[in-house]
């Protein structure tokens, strides 16, 4: 069965990998992209999202979203991880198309209302747009099929700080609203994404499988791998955002546990996702196990279908 998907994204190197993976996977239909601040400023995220769809030949709308978190000041973009323009060493390039007039929150609400029970929202950036969509029209919690989130670290350490994963850290208030909304949430966090490690040779295979788009993925992976090496991780980079897209369409590779979560809003542990069994909140489905080799093989091999 095809997974009909809106990807909420801050592209971003691993976001680009996730979006191009989704474009390649016949089990996924991309209904649109919504953009958010995070790895880059939101205007850069929108430009990059448009460009990624045009490269892949996908004719789907891009709706621009939040430029800053709900309640906190904007943190600086993650240039060290993703490069000044979001794609490592690759210079910025203008897309041909433009974002639609609707905001990301409006696009999320309307697309779910128009296709009740069918749309999977795969969020691979800070969760601000999802919280704004819930505020705009809480009935999205009933019209959406499922919300799959790359974010959090429940039984493992953080990445942006020892406590927190970057997407949750960047807008913990939004994450708290999203976890409390009572819609079906699957959390694909560092508990599993840190188990999926890709060395440079994996991206050589992606390039072999799809010389044009895979070649782009190979080029942007070089900056990302250098960042990982700079923090002492020489075995390769983690496949964060692609793992969420893959979990949305191929959940059989993941094992999950229902967990009630609270999010630390500020202080040293800002953005920490804490299992809180006594909390008065709905449980979310947290991925705690992954067949990493199968996920990697899927990621590498689906690119054959793209070029
Ligand atoms: C997440 O943070 C961003 O840097 C990545 O794009 C990914 O969405 C990983 O913690
Ligand atoms: Ca991302």
mmCIF file of C-alpha atoms and ligand atoms in Angstrom:
data_model
loop_
_atom_site.group_PDB
_atom_site.id
_atom_site.type_symbol
_atom_site.label_atom_id
_atom_site.label_comp_id
_atom_site.label_asym_id
_atom_site.label_seq_id
_atom_site.Cartn_x
_atom_site.Cartn_y
_atom_site.Cartn_z
ATOM 1 C CA UNK A 1 0.000 0.000 0.000
ATOM 2 C CA UNK A 2 1.255 3.475 -0.832
ATOM 3 C CA UNK A 3 2.081 5.787 2.061
ATOM 4 C CA UNK A 4 0.780 9.285 1.207
ATOM 5 C CA UNK A 5 3.180 11.635 2.916
ATOM 6 C CA UNK A 6 3.808 15.276 3.741
ATOM 7 C CA UNK A 7 7.406 15.798 4.823
ATOM 8 C CA UNK A 8 7.943 18.687 7.259
ATOM 9 C CA UNK A 9 11.604 19.554 6.870
ATOM 10 C CA UNK A 10 14.595 21.881 7.387
ATOM 11 C CA UNK A 11 16.908 20.781 4.543
ATOM 12 C CA UNK A 12 19.630 20.051 5.653
ATOM 13 C CA UNK A 13 21.898 17.233 4.399
ATOM 14 C CA UNK A 14 20.084 14.263 5.921
ATOM 15 C CA UNK A 15 16.760 15.940 5.071
ATOM 16 C CA UNK A 16 17.868 15.968 1.420
ATOM 17 C CA UNK A 17 18.749 12.269 1.698
ATOM 18 C CA UNK A 18 15.307 11.572 3.206
ATOM 19 C CA UNK A 19 13.384 13.548 0.569
ATOM 20 C CA UNK A 20 15.252 11.967 -2.332
ATOM 21 C CA UNK A 21 14.806 8.548 -0.746
ATOM 22 C CA UNK A 22 11.049 9.227 -0.517
ATOM 23 C CA UNK A 23 11.046 10.308 -4.170
ATOM 24 C CA UNK A 24 12.734 7.029 -5.121
ATOM 25 C CA UNK A 25 10.566 4.675 -3.041
ATOM 26 C CA UNK A 26 7.507 3.419 -4.979
ATOM 27 C CA UNK A 27 5.783 2.777 -1.640
ATOM 28 C CA UNK A 28 5.695 6.548 -0.958
ATOM 29 C CA UNK A 29 3.668 9.330 -2.581
ATOM 30 C CA UNK A 30 4.950 12.797 -1.659
ATOM 31 C CA UNK A 31 1.900 15.059 -1.257
ATOM 32 C CA UNK A 32 4.012 18.106 -0.439
ATOM 33 C CA UNK A 33 6.805 19.512 1.668
ATOM 34 C CA UNK A 34 6.420 22.010 4.507
ATOM 35 C CA UNK A 35 9.467 23.919 5.696
ATOM 36 C CA UNK A 36 10.716 25.074 9.066
ATOM 37 C CA UNK A 37 13.767 26.798 10.572
ATOM 38 C CA UNK A 38 16.389 24.489 12.078
ATOM 39 C CA UNK A 39 19.442 23.383 10.152
ATOM 40 C CA UNK A 40 19.109 26.609 8.095
ATOM 41 C CA UNK A 41 16.861 29.697 8.140
ATOM 42 C CA UNK A 42 13.338 28.965 6.889
ATOM 43 C CA UNK A 43 13.827 30.905 3.629
ATOM 44 C CA UNK A 44 16.828 28.694 2.849
ATOM 45 C CA UNK A 45 14.822 25.606 3.842
ATOM 46 C CA UNK A 46 12.075 26.579 1.389
ATOM 47 C CA UNK A 47 14.533 27.255 -1.425
ATOM 48 C CA UNK A 48 16.279 23.941 -0.766
ATOM 49 C CA UNK A 49 12.997 22.008 -0.549
ATOM 50 C CA UNK A 50 11.871 23.398 -3.921
ATOM 51 C CA UNK A 51 15.211 22.535 -5.429
ATOM 52 C CA UNK A 52 15.168 18.958 -4.119
ATOM 53 C CA UNK A 53 11.725 18.297 -5.623
ATOM 54 C CA UNK A 54 12.755 19.831 -8.951
ATOM 55 C CA UNK A 55 15.916 17.687 -9.041
ATOM 56 C CA UNK A 56 13.806 14.583 -8.448
ATOM 57 C CA UNK A 57 11.156 15.615 -10.987
ATOM 58 C CA UNK A 58 8.413 15.609 -8.343
ATOM 59 C CA UNK A 59 5.588 18.070 -8.964
ATOM 60 C CA UNK A 60 4.290 18.684 -5.439
ATOM 61 C CA UNK A 61 3.680 21.876 -3.454
ATOM 62 C CA UNK A 62 6.091 23.388 -0.954
ATOM 63 C CA UNK A 63 4.545 25.484 1.851
ATOM 64 C CA UNK A 64 6.765 27.686 3.976
ATOM 65 C CA UNK A 65 6.388 27.455 7.728
ATOM 66 C CA UNK A 66 7.784 28.799 10.967
ATOM 67 C CA UNK A 67 10.832 31.065 11.032
ATOM 68 C CA UNK A 68 11.268 30.694 14.797
ATOM 69 C CA UNK A 69 10.210 28.532 17.734
ATOM 70 C CA UNK A 70 6.879 29.017 19.527
ATOM 71 C CA UNK A 71 8.243 30.546 22.705
ATOM 72 C CA UNK A 72 12.017 30.774 22.614
ATOM 73 C CA UNK A 73 14.452 32.867 20.623
ATOM 74 C CA UNK A 74 15.770 31.314 17.409
ATOM 75 C CA UNK A 75 19.025 29.361 17.906
ATOM 76 C CA UNK A 76 21.705 29.841 15.242
ATOM 77 C CA UNK A 77 21.391 27.452 12.268
ATOM 78 C CA UNK A 78 23.525 24.288 12.302
ATOM 79 C CA UNK A 79 26.069 25.494 9.720
ATOM 80 C CA UNK A 80 28.783 23.307 11.205
ATOM 81 C CA UNK A 81 26.756 20.175 10.480
ATOM 82 C CA UNK A 82 24.965 21.118 7.247
ATOM 83 C CA UNK A 83 27.002 23.971 5.689
ATOM 84 C CA UNK A 84 26.072 27.653 5.316
ATOM 85 C CA UNK A 85 23.383 26.965 2.708
ATOM 86 C CA UNK A 86 22.221 23.539 3.929
ATOM 87 C CA UNK A 87 23.897 21.242 1.410
ATOM 88 C CA UNK A 88 27.456 21.102 2.706
ATOM 89 C CA UNK A 89 29.962 22.441 0.166
ATOM 90 C CA UNK A 90 27.382 22.709 -2.621
ATOM 91 C CA UNK A 91 26.624 26.374 -3.359
ATOM 92 C CA UNK A 92 23.099 27.754 -3.162
ATOM 93 C CA UNK A 93 21.063 27.598 -6.375
ATOM 94 C CA UNK A 94 17.686 29.161 -7.043
ATOM 95 C CA UNK A 95 14.779 26.847 -7.875
ATOM 96 C CA UNK A 96 12.488 27.549 -10.825
ATOM 97 C CA UNK A 97 9.300 27.342 -8.765
ATOM 98 C CA UNK A 98 7.935 29.127 -5.729
ATOM 99 C CA UNK A 99 6.282 28.125 -2.489
ATOM 100 C CA UNK A 100 2.486 28.128 -2.425
ATOM 101 C CA UNK A 101 0.656 30.996 -0.702
ATOM 102 C CA UNK A 102 -0.611 28.795 2.154
ATOM 103 C CA UNK A 103 1.455 28.558 5.318
ATOM 104 C CA UNK A 104 2.817 25.178 6.344
ATOM 105 C CA UNK A 105 0.212 24.910 9.129
ATOM 106 C CA UNK A 106 -2.627 25.726 6.696
ATOM 107 C CA UNK A 107 -1.306 23.205 4.148
ATOM 108 C CA UNK A 108 -1.038 20.460 6.793
ATOM 109 C CA UNK A 109 -4.569 21.108 8.069
ATOM 110 C CA UNK A 110 -6.142 21.322 4.623
ATOM 111 C CA UNK A 111 -4.375 18.313 3.105
ATOM 112 C CA UNK A 112 -5.370 16.122 6.062
ATOM 113 C CA UNK A 113 -8.973 17.416 5.967
ATOM 114 C CA UNK A 114 -9.205 16.776 2.210
ATOM 115 C CA UNK A 115 -7.881 13.204 2.610
ATOM 116 C CA UNK A 116 -9.183 12.031 5.984
ATOM 117 C CA UNK A 117 -7.351 9.048 7.460
ATOM 118 C CA UNK A 118 -4.873 8.914 4.579
ATOM 119 C CA UNK A 119 -2.062 11.390 5.205
ATOM 120 C CA UNK A 120 1.110 10.544 7.108
ATOM 121 C CA UNK A 121 3.010 13.609 8.322
ATOM 122 C CA UNK A 122 6.710 12.809 8.538
ATOM 123 C CA UNK A 123 8.394 15.576 10.552
ATOM 124 C CA UNK A 124 12.168 15.744 10.224
ATOM 125 C CA UNK A 125 12.815 19.209 11.658
ATOM 126 C CA UNK A 126 11.749 21.135 14.771
ATOM 127 C CA UNK A 127 8.048 20.531 15.506
ATOM 128 C CA UNK A 128 6.831 24.145 15.341
ATOM 129 C CA UNK A 129 4.679 23.731 12.203
ATOM 130 C CA UNK A 130 2.912 20.704 13.664
ATOM 131 C CA UNK A 131 2.098 22.607 16.870
ATOM 132 C CA UNK A 132 0.841 25.570 14.812
ATOM 133 C CA UNK A 133 -1.355 23.235 12.751
ATOM 134 C CA UNK A 134 -2.872 21.813 15.955
ATOM 135 C CA UNK A 135 -3.521 25.344 17.233
ATOM 136 C CA UNK A 136 -5.049 26.378 13.894
ATOM 137 C CA UNK A 137 -7.401 23.391 13.735
ATOM 138 C CA UNK A 138 -7.253 20.740 16.471
ATOM 139 C CA UNK A 139 -9.356 18.417 14.280
ATOM 140 C CA UNK A 140 -6.151 17.595 12.367
ATOM 141 C CA UNK A 141 -5.524 15.169 15.260
ATOM 142 C CA UNK A 142 -8.475 13.144 13.905
ATOM 143 C CA UNK A 143 -8.020 13.666 10.150
ATOM 144 C CA UNK A 144 -4.307 12.725 9.996
ATOM 145 C CA UNK A 145 -3.431 9.051 9.636
ATOM 146 C CA UNK A 146 -0.161 9.095 11.585
ATOM 147 C CA UNK A 147 2.629 11.460 12.614
ATOM 148 C CA UNK A 148 6.144 10.036 12.313
ATOM 149 C CA UNK A 149 8.823 12.201 13.904
ATOM 150 C CA UNK A 150 12.596 12.149 13.644
ATOM 151 C CA UNK A 151 13.357 13.422 17.095
ATOM 152 C CA UNK A 152 14.123 12.667 20.688
ATOM 153 C CA UNK A 153 16.409 10.376 22.638
ATOM 154 C CA UNK A 154 14.503 8.314 25.197
ATOM 155 C CA UNK A 155 16.893 5.611 26.379
ATOM 156 C CA UNK A 156 20.085 7.133 24.996
ATOM 157 C CA UNK A 157 22.081 10.377 25.137
ATOM 158 C CA UNK A 158 21.396 13.477 23.057
ATOM 159 C CA UNK A 159 23.355 14.868 20.128
ATOM 160 C CA UNK A 160 23.053 18.669 20.285
ATOM 161 C CA UNK A 161 23.603 18.443 24.062
ATOM 162 C CA UNK A 162 24.240 15.385 26.226
ATOM 163 C CA UNK A 163 20.510 15.487 27.096
ATOM 164 C CA UNK A 164 18.687 16.458 23.921
ATOM 165 C CA UNK A 165 18.255 15.581 20.274
ATOM 166 C CA UNK A 166 18.445 18.647 17.985
ATOM 167 C CA UNK A 167 14.889 18.755 16.567
ATOM 168 C CA UNK A 168 13.269 18.591 20.017
ATOM 169 C CA UNK A 169 15.868 20.966 21.526
ATOM 170 C CA UNK A 170 15.110 23.650 18.917
ATOM 171 C CA UNK A 171 11.454 23.924 19.966
ATOM 172 C CA UNK A 172 10.661 21.947 23.141
ATOM 173 C CA UNK A 173 7.337 23.759 23.650
ATOM 174 C CA UNK A 174 6.155 22.641 20.214
ATOM 175 C CA UNK A 175 7.289 19.077 20.918
ATOM 176 C CA UNK A 176 5.318 19.046 24.182
ATOM 177 C CA UNK A 177 2.145 20.179 22.352
ATOM 178 C CA UNK A 178 2.665 17.577 19.626
ATOM 179 C CA UNK A 179 3.148 14.740 22.150
ATOM 180 C CA UNK A 180 0.056 15.829 24.112
ATOM 181 C CA UNK A 181 -2.302 16.077 21.117
ATOM 182 C CA UNK A 182 -3.620 12.521 21.203
ATOM 183 C CA UNK A 183 -2.907 11.817 17.521
ATOM 184 C CA UNK A 184 -0.962 8.660 16.635
ATOM 185 C CA UNK A 185 2.735 9.553 17.014
ATOM 186 C CA UNK A 186 5.727 7.368 16.178
ATOM 187 C CA UNK A 187 9.034 8.714 17.449
ATOM 188 C CA UNK A 188 12.122 7.754 15.441
ATOM 189 C CA UNK A 189 14.833 9.155 17.664
ATOM 190 C CA UNK A 190 18.507 8.682 18.389
ATOM 191 C CA UNK A 191 17.644 5.367 20.110
ATOM 192 C CA UNK A 192 17.481 3.910 16.606
ATOM 193 C CA UNK A 193 19.099 6.443 14.253
ATOM 194 C CA UNK A 194 22.435 6.132 16.079
ATOM 195 C CA UNK A 195 22.312 2.417 15.224
ATOM 196 C CA UNK A 196 22.226 3.147 11.470
ATOM 197 C CA UNK A 197 25.687 4.298 10.465
ATOM 198 C CA UNK A 198 26.789 4.943 6.895
ATOM 199 C CA UNK A 199 30.475 5.238 5.948
ATOM 200 C CA UNK A 200 31.585 6.937 2.714
ATOM 201 C CA UNK A 201 31.455 3.611 0.843
ATOM 202 C CA UNK A 202 27.651 3.468 1.315
ATOM 203 C CA UNK A 203 27.305 6.791 -0.487
ATOM 204 C CA UNK A 204 29.560 5.481 -3.288
ATOM 205 C CA UNK A 205 26.919 2.787 -3.782
ATOM 206 C CA UNK A 206 24.117 5.389 -3.768
ATOM 207 C CA UNK A 207 26.007 7.263 -6.521
ATOM 208 C CA UNK A 208 26.505 4.038 -8.506
ATOM 209 C CA UNK A 209 22.791 3.268 -8.214
ATOM 210 C CA UNK A 210 21.672 6.731 -9.348
ATOM 211 C CA UNK A 211 24.521 8.707 -10.954
ATOM 212 C CA UNK A 212 22.713 12.080 -11.040
ATOM 213 C CA UNK A 213 20.703 12.253 -7.789
ATOM 214 C CA UNK A 214 22.907 9.711 -6.036
ATOM 215 C CA UNK A 215 25.891 11.783 -7.155
ATOM 216 C CA UNK A 216 24.349 14.808 -5.416
ATOM 217 C CA UNK A 217 23.747 12.736 -2.269
ATOM 218 C CA UNK A 218 27.372 11.551 -2.399
ATOM 219 C CA UNK A 219 28.608 15.156 -2.768
ATOM 220 C CA UNK A 220 26.621 16.492 0.205
ATOM 221 C CA UNK A 221 27.509 13.455 2.344
ATOM 222 C CA UNK A 222 31.190 14.459 2.258
ATOM 223 C CA UNK A 223 30.629 17.586 4.380
ATOM 224 C CA UNK A 224 28.362 15.634 6.752
ATOM 225 C CA UNK A 225 30.939 12.857 7.193
ATOM 226 C CA UNK A 226 33.648 15.459 7.894
ATOM 227 C CA UNK A 227 31.438 16.895 10.668
ATOM 228 C CA UNK A 228 31.045 13.420 12.185
ATOM 229 C CA UNK A 229 34.824 12.923 12.047
ATOM 230 C CA UNK A 230 35.340 16.313 13.697
ATOM 231 C CA UNK A 231 33.422 15.044 16.721
ATOM 232 C CA UNK A 232 35.375 11.776 16.822
ATOM 233 C CA UNK A 233 32.924 9.559 14.933
ATOM 234 C CA UNK A 234 35.039 7.922 12.243
ATOM 235 C CA UNK A 235 32.698 5.037 11.379
ATOM 236 C CA UNK A 236 30.288 7.149 9.338
ATOM 237 C CA UNK A 237 27.238 9.373 9.737
ATOM 238 C CA UNK A 238 23.842 8.516 11.175
ATOM 239 C CA UNK A 239 20.904 8.166 8.828
ATOM 240 C CA UNK A 240 18.546 10.273 10.980
ATOM 241 C CA UNK A 241 15.913 11.736 8.658
ATOM 242 C CA UNK A 242 15.854 8.877 6.118
ATOM 243 C CA UNK A 243 15.144 6.511 9.034
ATOM 244 C CA UNK A 244 11.930 8.398 9.829
ATOM 245 C CA UNK A 245 10.732 8.281 6.216
ATOM 246 C CA UNK A 246 11.571 4.571 6.073
ATOM 247 C CA UNK A 247 9.810 3.909 9.407
ATOM 248 C CA UNK A 248 6.697 5.629 8.047
ATOM 249 C CA UNK A 249 6.508 3.417 4.946
ATOM 250 C CA UNK A 250 8.227 0.223 6.187
ATOM 251 C CA UNK A 251 7.494 -0.059 9.929
ATOM 252 C CA UNK A 252 8.363 -3.769 9.927
ATOM 253 C CA UNK A 253 12.059 -2.917 10.369
ATOM 254 C CA UNK A 254 11.452 -1.176 13.714
ATOM 255 C CA UNK A 255 10.335 -2.327 17.147
ATOM 256 C CA UNK A 256 8.452 0.142 19.293
ATOM 257 C CA UNK A 257 7.187 0.632 22.820
ATOM 258 C CA UNK A 258 4.330 2.873 23.972
ATOM 259 C CA UNK A 259 5.781 5.510 26.283
ATOM 260 C CA UNK A 260 4.354 8.638 27.927
ATOM 261 C CA UNK A 261 6.839 11.429 27.422
ATOM 262 C CA UNK A 262 7.470 14.800 28.961
ATOM 263 C CA UNK A 263 9.792 17.349 27.342
ATOM 264 C CA UNK A 264 12.153 19.514 29.396
ATOM 265 C CA UNK A 265 11.369 23.082 28.301
ATOM 266 C CA UNK A 266 14.450 24.975 29.481
ATOM 267 C CA UNK A 267 17.678 24.809 31.450
ATOM 268 C CA UNK A 268 20.586 22.451 31.026
ATOM 269 C CA UNK A 269 18.368 19.550 29.936
ATOM 270 C CA UNK A 270 16.286 21.626 27.447
ATOM 271 C CA UNK A 271 14.735 19.338 24.855
ATOM 272 C CA UNK A 272 15.242 16.126 26.789
ATOM 273 C CA UNK A 273 12.480 13.566 26.130
ATOM 274 C CA UNK A 274 11.808 11.859 29.456
ATOM 275 C CA UNK A 275 9.742 8.698 29.886
ATOM 276 C CA UNK A 276 7.175 9.645 32.544
ATOM 277 C CA UNK A 277 4.797 6.756 33.259
ATOM 278 C CA UNK A 278 2.793 8.808 35.766
ATOM 279 C CA UNK A 279 2.323 11.731 33.381
ATOM 280 C CA UNK A 280 -1.190 12.725 32.395
ATOM 281 C CA UNK A 281 -0.423 12.456 28.677
ATOM 282 C CA UNK A 282 -1.145 10.045 25.840
ATOM 283 C CA UNK A 283 1.531 7.487 25.040
ATOM 284 C CA UNK A 284 3.606 7.844 21.897
ATOM 285 C CA UNK A 285 5.106 4.902 20.042
ATOM 286 C CA UNK A 286 8.860 5.164 20.555
ATOM 287 C CA UNK A 287 11.186 3.208 18.242
ATOM 288 C CA UNK A 288 13.707 1.357 20.389
ATOM 289 C CA UNK A 289 14.957 -1.303 17.997
ATOM 290 C CA UNK A 290 15.875 -1.324 14.319
ATOM 291 C CA UNK A 291 17.093 -3.812 11.729
ATOM 292 C CA UNK A 292 19.855 -1.443 10.747
ATOM 293 C CA UNK A 293 21.309 -3.527 7.906
ATOM 294 C CA UNK A 294 17.891 -3.889 6.259
ATOM 295 C CA UNK A 295 17.186 -0.155 6.549
ATOM 296 C CA UNK A 296 20.567 0.693 5.058
ATOM 297 C CA UNK A 297 20.079 -1.751 2.211
ATOM 298 C CA UNK A 298 16.674 -0.257 1.441
ATOM 299 C CA UNK A 299 18.099 3.272 1.540
ATOM 300 C CA UNK A 300 20.955 2.420 -0.828
ATOM 301 C CA UNK A 301 19.036 0.223 -3.252
ATOM 302 C CA UNK A 302 15.856 2.267 -3.771
ATOM 303 C CA UNK A 303 17.941 4.965 -5.447
ATOM 304 C CA UNK A 304 18.245 2.613 -8.444
ATOM 305 C CA UNK A 305 14.639 3.550 -9.223
ATOM 306 C CA UNK A 306 15.215 7.298 -9.278
ATOM 307 C CA UNK A 307 17.626 8.298 -12.049
HETATM 308 C C1 LIG B 1 18.155 15.920 13.345
HETATM 309 O O1 LIG B 1 18.717 17.228 13.499
HETATM 310 C C2 LIG B 1 19.070 17.768 12.249
HETATM 311 O O2 LIG B 1 20.375 18.263 12.285
HETATM 312 C C3 LIG B 1 18.955 16.655 11.252
HETATM 313 O O3 LIG B 1 18.532 17.131 9.996
HETATM 314 C C4 LIG B 1 17.945 15.719 11.869
HETATM 315 O O4 LIG B 1 16.634 16.090 11.518
HETATM 316 C C5 LIG B 1 19.067 14.905 13.992
HETATM 317 O O5 LIG B 1 19.163 15.142 15.372
HETATM 318 CA CA1 LIG B 2 16.193 17.568 9.618
#
